[in-house]
Amino acid sequence: VQLVESGGGVVQPGRSLRLSCVASGFNFETYGMHWVRQAPGKGPEWVAVIRHNGSNKHYRDSVKGRFTISRDNSKNTLYLQMDRLRVEDTAIYYCARDPDTFDVWGQGTMVTVSS
Amino acid sequence: VVTQEPSLTVSPGGTVTLTCSSSTGAVTSGYYPNWFQQKPGHAPRALIHTTINRHSWTPARFSGSLLGGKAALTLSGVQPEDEAEYFCLLYYHGAWVFGGGTKLTVL
């Protein structure tokens, strides 16, 4: 069972970035998935959740209207489209499995928003 | 807001309880309390879900409960490798909120 994130990098404020999380070793299409972020030296912060079939999505208030969570079950992949990025979005972004237990986490991908 | 003790110290072999409170009132099982352990440079590791349930990899010395209107994580027979930061996570009607974390020192 493994989750591998990618797509992080350094980006200017106001620009966009798309993160990916590729799942392996389990039946991806039966699990809801989360994105969680952690700014340097801070605690984790939940970002968004999507149900197993993509039918239901929820976001933290500070990213509503800017971030979009989605998934492609045919590719075992979870996405996070991040638009209008702000300096305060700088963090390691993790994907995590299961809507209620967050049992499996990826290693994270670093996003730095800086001019 | 979800609140945890900022730091706690415990002796090897001892017992310590970490708590997790909600600014909205008493924490119940409906908040689906989760507990995570994090060591520097690593992703959080799930320990306890839905209040009391250990994951298959969670040592038996870790136990979850509700205590006095808070979620609680008790470590019994603490080992040196338990030194880490611990985060709780609560569910609020579609959204999830992490606590600020408790830095546990084993000394």
mmCIF file of C-alpha atoms in Angstrom:
data_model
loop_
_atom_site.group_PDB
_atom_site.id
_atom_site.type_symbol
_atom_site.label_atom_id
_atom_site.label_comp_id
_atom_site.label_asym_id
_atom_site.label_seq_id
_atom_site.Cartn_x
_atom_site.Cartn_y
_atom_site.Cartn_z
ATOM 1 C CA VAL A 1 0.000 0.000 0.000
ATOM 2 C CA GLN A 2 1.612 3.245 -1.103
ATOM 3 C CA LEU A 3 0.818 6.846 -1.924
ATOM 4 C CA VAL A 4 3.299 8.972 -3.883
ATOM 5 C CA GLU A 5 2.791 12.708 -4.281
ATOM 6 C CA SER A 6 4.377 14.874 -6.944
ATOM 7 C CA GLY A 7 3.992 18.260 -8.588
ATOM 8 C CA GLY A 8 5.350 20.535 -5.885
ATOM 9 C CA GLY A 9 7.780 23.341 -6.530
ATOM 10 C CA VAL A 10 8.447 27.055 -6.214
ATOM 11 C CA VAL A 11 5.781 29.354 -7.629
ATOM 12 C CA GLN A 12 5.007 33.071 -7.466
ATOM 13 C CA PRO A 13 1.963 34.381 -5.606
ATOM 14 C CA GLY A 14 -1.141 34.352 -7.778
ATOM 15 C CA ARG A 15 0.063 31.485 -9.959
ATOM 16 C CA SER A 16 -1.218 27.899 -10.170
ATOM 17 C CA LEU A 17 0.104 24.431 -9.449
ATOM 18 C CA ARG A 18 -1.387 20.936 -9.743
ATOM 19 C CA LEU A 19 -0.403 18.206 -7.323
ATOM 20 C CA SER A 20 -0.832 14.501 -8.008
ATOM 21 C CA CYS A 21 -0.982 11.499 -5.688
ATOM 22 C CA VAL A 22 -0.597 8.070 -7.263
ATOM 23 C CA ALA A 23 -1.956 5.144 -5.266
ATOM 24 C CA SER A 24 -0.829 1.532 -5.436
ATOM 25 C CA GLY A 25 -1.369 -1.704 -3.537
ATOM 26 C CA PHE A 26 -5.050 -1.207 -2.786
ATOM 27 C CA ASN A 27 -8.382 -0.708 -4.524
ATOM 28 C CA PHE A 28 -8.181 3.075 -4.946
ATOM 29 C CA GLU A 29 -11.716 3.511 -6.257
ATOM 30 C CA THR A 30 -13.249 2.277 -2.988
ATOM 31 C CA TYR A 31 -11.527 4.835 -0.730
ATOM 32 C CA GLY A 32 -12.189 8.474 -0.009
ATOM 33 C CA MET A 33 -9.029 10.556 -0.013
ATOM 34 C CA HIS A 34 -7.707 13.690 1.705
ATOM 35 C CA TRP A 35 -5.121 16.365 1.131
ATOM 36 C CA VAL A 36 -3.369 17.593 4.282
ATOM 37 C CA ARG A 37 -0.657 20.240 4.419
ATOM 38 C CA GLN A 38 1.975 21.198 6.926
ATOM 39 C CA ALA A 39 3.782 24.516 6.899
ATOM 40 C CA PRO A 40 7.426 24.512 8.051
ATOM 41 C CA GLY A 41 7.579 24.176 11.826
ATOM 42 C CA LYS A 42 3.796 24.019 12.184
ATOM 43 C CA GLY A 43 1.217 21.298 12.780
ATOM 44 C CA PRO A 44 -0.744 19.566 10.037
ATOM 45 C CA GLU A 45 -3.721 21.338 8.507
ATOM 46 C CA TRP A 46 -6.526 19.496 6.740
ATOM 47 C CA VAL A 47 -7.145 20.883 3.224
ATOM 48 C CA ALA A 48 -9.777 18.868 1.364
ATOM 49 C CA VAL A 49 -11.555 15.520 1.079
ATOM 50 C CA ILE A 50 -13.184 13.690 -1.811
ATOM 51 C CA ARG A 51 -15.381 10.630 -1.590
ATOM 52 C CA HIS A 52 -14.511 7.395 -3.370
ATOM 53 C CA ASN A 53 -16.524 8.186 -6.477
ATOM 54 C CA GLY A 54 -15.788 11.914 -6.564
ATOM 55 C CA SER A 55 -19.374 12.781 -5.779
ATOM 56 C CA ASN A 56 -18.794 14.747 -2.593
ATOM 57 C CA LYS A 57 -16.025 17.226 -1.820
ATOM 58 C CA HIS A 58 -15.263 19.475 1.141
ATOM 59 C CA TYR A 59 -12.589 22.151 1.659
ATOM 60 C CA ARG A 60 -11.163 24.206 4.472
ATOM 61 C CA ASP A 61 -12.445 27.754 4.353
ATOM 62 C CA SER A 62 -9.123 29.354 3.433
ATOM 63 C CA VAL A 63 -8.843 27.398 0.158
ATOM 64 C CA LYS A 64 -12.487 27.400 -0.952
ATOM 65 C CA GLY A 65 -12.798 28.857 -4.433
ATOM 66 C CA ARG A 66 -9.039 28.565 -5.059
ATOM 67 C CA PHE A 67 -8.290 24.825 -4.702
ATOM 68 C CA THR A 68 -10.070 21.922 -6.408
ATOM 69 C CA ILE A 69 -9.741 18.297 -5.366
ATOM 70 C CA SER A 70 -10.445 15.654 -7.987
ATOM 71 C CA ARG A 71 -9.590 12.079 -8.837
ATOM 72 C CA ASP A 72 -9.231 9.728 -11.802
ATOM 73 C CA ASN A 73 -10.007 6.226 -10.578
ATOM 74 C CA SER A 74 -8.903 4.743 -13.922
ATOM 75 C CA LYS A 75 -5.409 6.099 -13.196
ATOM 76 C CA ASN A 76 -5.428 5.498 -9.411
ATOM 77 C CA THR A 77 -4.630 9.175 -9.035
ATOM 78 C CA LEU A 78 -5.780 11.981 -6.758
ATOM 79 C CA TYR A 79 -5.262 15.617 -7.729
ATOM 80 C CA LEU A 80 -5.193 19.017 -6.097
ATOM 81 C CA GLN A 81 -5.480 21.971 -8.451
ATOM 82 C CA MET A 82 -4.246 25.055 -6.619
ATOM 83 C CA ASP A 83 -5.036 28.437 -8.175
ATOM 84 C CA ARG A 84 -4.372 31.997 -6.983
ATOM 85 C CA LEU A 85 -1.695 30.718 -4.637
ATOM 86 C CA ARG A 86 -0.728 32.778 -1.606
ATOM 87 C CA VAL A 87 2.463 32.918 0.447
ATOM 88 C CA GLU A 88 0.558 31.274 3.314
ATOM 89 C CA ASP A 89 -0.084 28.186 1.142
ATOM 90 C CA THR A 90 3.605 27.299 1.491
ATOM 91 C CA ALA A 91 3.750 23.806 3.005
ATOM 92 C CA ILE A 92 4.418 20.137 2.475
ATOM 93 C CA TYR A 93 1.292 18.670 0.919
ATOM 94 C CA TYR A 94 0.375 15.102 1.816
ATOM 95 C CA CYS A 95 -2.344 12.866 0.464
ATOM 96 C CA ALA A 96 -3.952 10.469 2.935
ATOM 97 C CA ARG A 97 -6.266 7.502 2.478
ATOM 98 C CA ASP A 98 -9.680 6.838 3.910
ATOM 99 C CA PRO A 99 -12.281 9.486 4.768
ATOM 100 C CA ASP A 100 -12.475 8.626 8.488
ATOM 101 C CA THR A 101 -9.170 7.032 9.518
ATOM 102 C CA PHE A 102 -6.389 8.742 7.495
ATOM 103 C CA ASP A 103 -4.578 5.403 7.743
ATOM 104 C CA VAL A 104 -2.021 5.698 4.939
ATOM 105 C CA TRP A 105 -0.017 8.829 4.057
ATOM 106 C CA GLY A 106 2.349 9.684 1.268
ATOM 107 C CA GLN A 107 5.805 11.186 1.805
ATOM 108 C CA GLY A 108 4.600 14.638 0.780
ATOM 109 C CA THR A 109 5.528 17.191 -1.868
ATOM 110 C CA MET A 110 6.804 20.667 -0.996
ATOM 111 C CA VAL A 111 5.055 23.756 -2.322
ATOM 112 C CA THR A 112 6.776 27.100 -1.862
ATOM 113 C CA VAL A 113 4.926 30.277 -2.801
ATOM 114 C CA SER A 114 7.341 33.181 -2.984
ATOM 115 C CA SER A 115 8.073 36.192 -5.129
ATOM 116 C CA VAL B 1 -10.387 25.482 17.654
ATOM 117 C CA VAL B 2 -8.925 22.181 18.809
ATOM 118 C CA THR B 3 -6.601 22.427 21.810
ATOM 119 C CA GLN B 4 -3.896 20.094 23.089
ATOM 120 C CA GLU B 5 -1.264 20.415 25.801
ATOM 121 C CA PRO B 6 1.769 22.056 24.150
ATOM 122 C CA SER B 7 4.232 19.770 25.879
ATOM 123 C CA LEU B 8 4.431 16.898 28.351
ATOM 124 C CA THR B 9 7.292 14.973 29.908
ATOM 125 C CA VAL B 10 7.177 11.352 31.032
ATOM 126 C CA SER B 11 9.731 8.914 32.421
ATOM 127 C CA PRO B 12 10.488 5.669 30.594
ATOM 128 C CA GLY B 13 8.042 3.007 31.718
ATOM 129 C CA GLY B 14 5.599 5.594 32.977
ATOM 130 C CA THR B 15 2.074 6.488 31.895
ATOM 131 C CA VAL B 16 0.912 9.749 30.347
ATOM 132 C CA THR B 17 -2.411 11.013 29.006
ATOM 133 C CA LEU B 18 -2.679 13.565 26.226
ATOM 134 C CA THR B 19 -5.982 15.353 25.759
ATOM 135 C CA CYS B 20 -7.810 17.051 22.898
ATOM 136 C CA SER B 21 -10.574 19.560 23.505
ATOM 137 C CA SER B 22 -12.956 21.434 21.245
ATOM 138 C CA SER B 23 -13.961 25.085 21.560
ATOM 139 C CA THR B 24 -17.512 24.066 20.555
ATOM 140 C CA GLY B 25 -18.050 21.924 23.658
ATOM 141 C CA ALA B 26 -17.613 18.344 24.770
ATOM 142 C CA VAL B 27 -15.879 15.989 22.356
ATOM 143 C CA THR B 28 -18.002 12.941 21.596
ATOM 144 C CA SER B 29 -17.576 9.915 19.342
ATOM 145 C CA GLY B 30 -19.410 11.914 16.674
ATOM 146 C CA TYR B 31 -16.236 13.957 16.234
ATOM 147 C CA TYR B 32 -14.458 10.746 15.106
ATOM 148 C CA PRO B 33 -11.296 11.548 17.099
ATOM 149 C CA ASN B 34 -8.075 10.459 15.429
ATOM 150 C CA TRP B 35 -4.576 10.507 16.889
ATOM 151 C CA PHE B 36 -1.282 10.731 14.984
ATOM 152 C CA GLN B 37 2.376 10.499 15.901
ATOM 153 C CA GLN B 38 4.954 12.540 14.027
ATOM 154 C CA LYS B 39 8.725 12.432 14.252
ATOM 155 C CA PRO B 40 10.970 15.075 12.652
ATOM 156 C CA GLY B 41 11.292 14.742 8.900
ATOM 157 C CA HIS B 42 8.504 12.209 8.594
ATOM 158 C CA ALA B 43 4.850 12.260 7.647
ATOM 159 C CA PRO B 44 2.312 11.840 10.443
ATOM 160 C CA ARG B 45 1.587 8.212 11.321
ATOM 161 C CA ALA B 46 -1.936 7.164 12.248
ATOM 162 C CA LEU B 47 -2.262 5.647 15.727
ATOM 163 C CA ILE B 48 -5.933 5.715 16.773
ATOM 164 C CA HIS B 49 -9.142 6.257 14.777
ATOM 165 C CA THR B 50 -12.786 6.779 15.704
ATOM 166 C CA THR B 51 -12.002 7.430 19.362
ATOM 167 C CA ILE B 52 -10.690 4.059 20.551
ATOM 168 C CA ASN B 53 -9.608 1.934 17.598
ATOM 169 C CA ARG B 54 -5.954 1.081 17.081
ATOM 170 C CA HIS B 55 -4.601 0.519 13.608
ATOM 171 C CA SER B 56 -3.022 -2.893 13.011
ATOM 172 C CA TRP B 57 0.464 -1.428 13.490
ATOM 173 C CA THR B 58 -0.292 0.543 16.664
ATOM 174 C CA PRO B 59 1.346 -0.904 19.789
ATOM 175 C CA ALA B 60 -1.055 -1.969 22.529
ATOM 176 C CA ARG B 61 0.488 0.572 24.918
ATOM 177 C CA PHE B 62 -1.384 3.302 23.015
ATOM 178 C CA SER B 63 -5.071 3.633 23.858
ATOM 179 C CA GLY B 64 -7.763 6.142 22.952
ATOM 180 C CA SER B 65 -10.763 7.224 25.007
ATOM 181 C CA LEU B 66 -13.121 10.035 25.926
ATOM 182 C CA LEU B 67 -12.290 11.662 29.226
ATOM 183 C CA GLY B 68 -14.109 14.543 30.873
ATOM 184 C CA GLY B 69 -15.480 15.911 27.600
ATOM 185 C CA LYS B 70 -12.193 15.534 25.759
ATOM 186 C CA ALA B 71 -10.614 12.948 23.509
ATOM 187 C CA ALA B 72 -7.643 11.331 25.187
ATOM 188 C CA LEU B 73 -4.599 9.325 24.167
ATOM 189 C CA THR B 74 -2.954 7.311 26.942
ATOM 190 C CA LEU B 75 0.507 5.804 26.652
ATOM 191 C CA SER B 76 1.214 3.094 29.214
ATOM 192 C CA GLY B 77 4.719 1.758 29.703
ATOM 193 C CA VAL B 78 6.274 4.565 27.667
ATOM 194 C CA GLN B 79 9.296 3.657 25.549
ATOM 195 C CA PRO B 80 12.120 6.014 24.513
ATOM 196 C CA GLU B 81 10.973 5.736 20.888
ATOM 197 C CA ASP B 82 7.628 7.270 21.868
ATOM 198 C CA GLU B 83 9.294 10.685 22.070
ATOM 199 C CA ALA B 84 7.530 12.579 19.288
ATOM 200 C CA GLU B 85 4.830 15.105 18.577
ATOM 201 C CA TYR B 86 1.245 13.902 18.793
ATOM 202 C CA PHE B 87 -1.694 15.465 16.976
ATOM 203 C CA CYS B 88 -5.398 14.878 17.413
ATOM 204 C CA LEU B 89 -7.926 15.398 14.643
ATOM 205 C CA LEU B 90 -11.650 16.061 14.985
ATOM 206 C CA TYR B 91 -14.499 16.024 12.461
ATOM 207 C CA TYR B 92 -16.843 19.020 12.136
ATOM 208 C CA HIS B 93 -19.690 18.470 9.669
ATOM 209 C CA GLY B 94 -17.692 17.796 6.514
ATOM 210 C CA ALA B 95 -14.453 19.415 7.615
ATOM 211 C CA TRP B 96 -11.597 18.186 9.778
ATOM 212 C CA VAL B 97 -9.508 20.184 12.252
ATOM 213 C CA PHE B 98 -6.137 19.220 13.720
ATOM 214 C CA GLY B 99 -5.084 20.187 17.199
ATOM 215 C CA GLY B 100 -1.917 22.188 17.696
ATOM 216 C CA GLY B 101 0.021 19.136 18.856
ATOM 217 C CA THR B 102 1.663 17.898 22.042
ATOM 218 C CA LYS B 103 5.426 17.501 22.125
ATOM 219 C CA LEU B 104 6.106 14.462 24.287
ATOM 220 C CA THR B 105 9.521 14.194 25.888
ATOM 221 C CA VAL B 106 10.650 10.885 27.393
ATOM 222 C CA LEU B 107 13.175 11.675 30.076
#
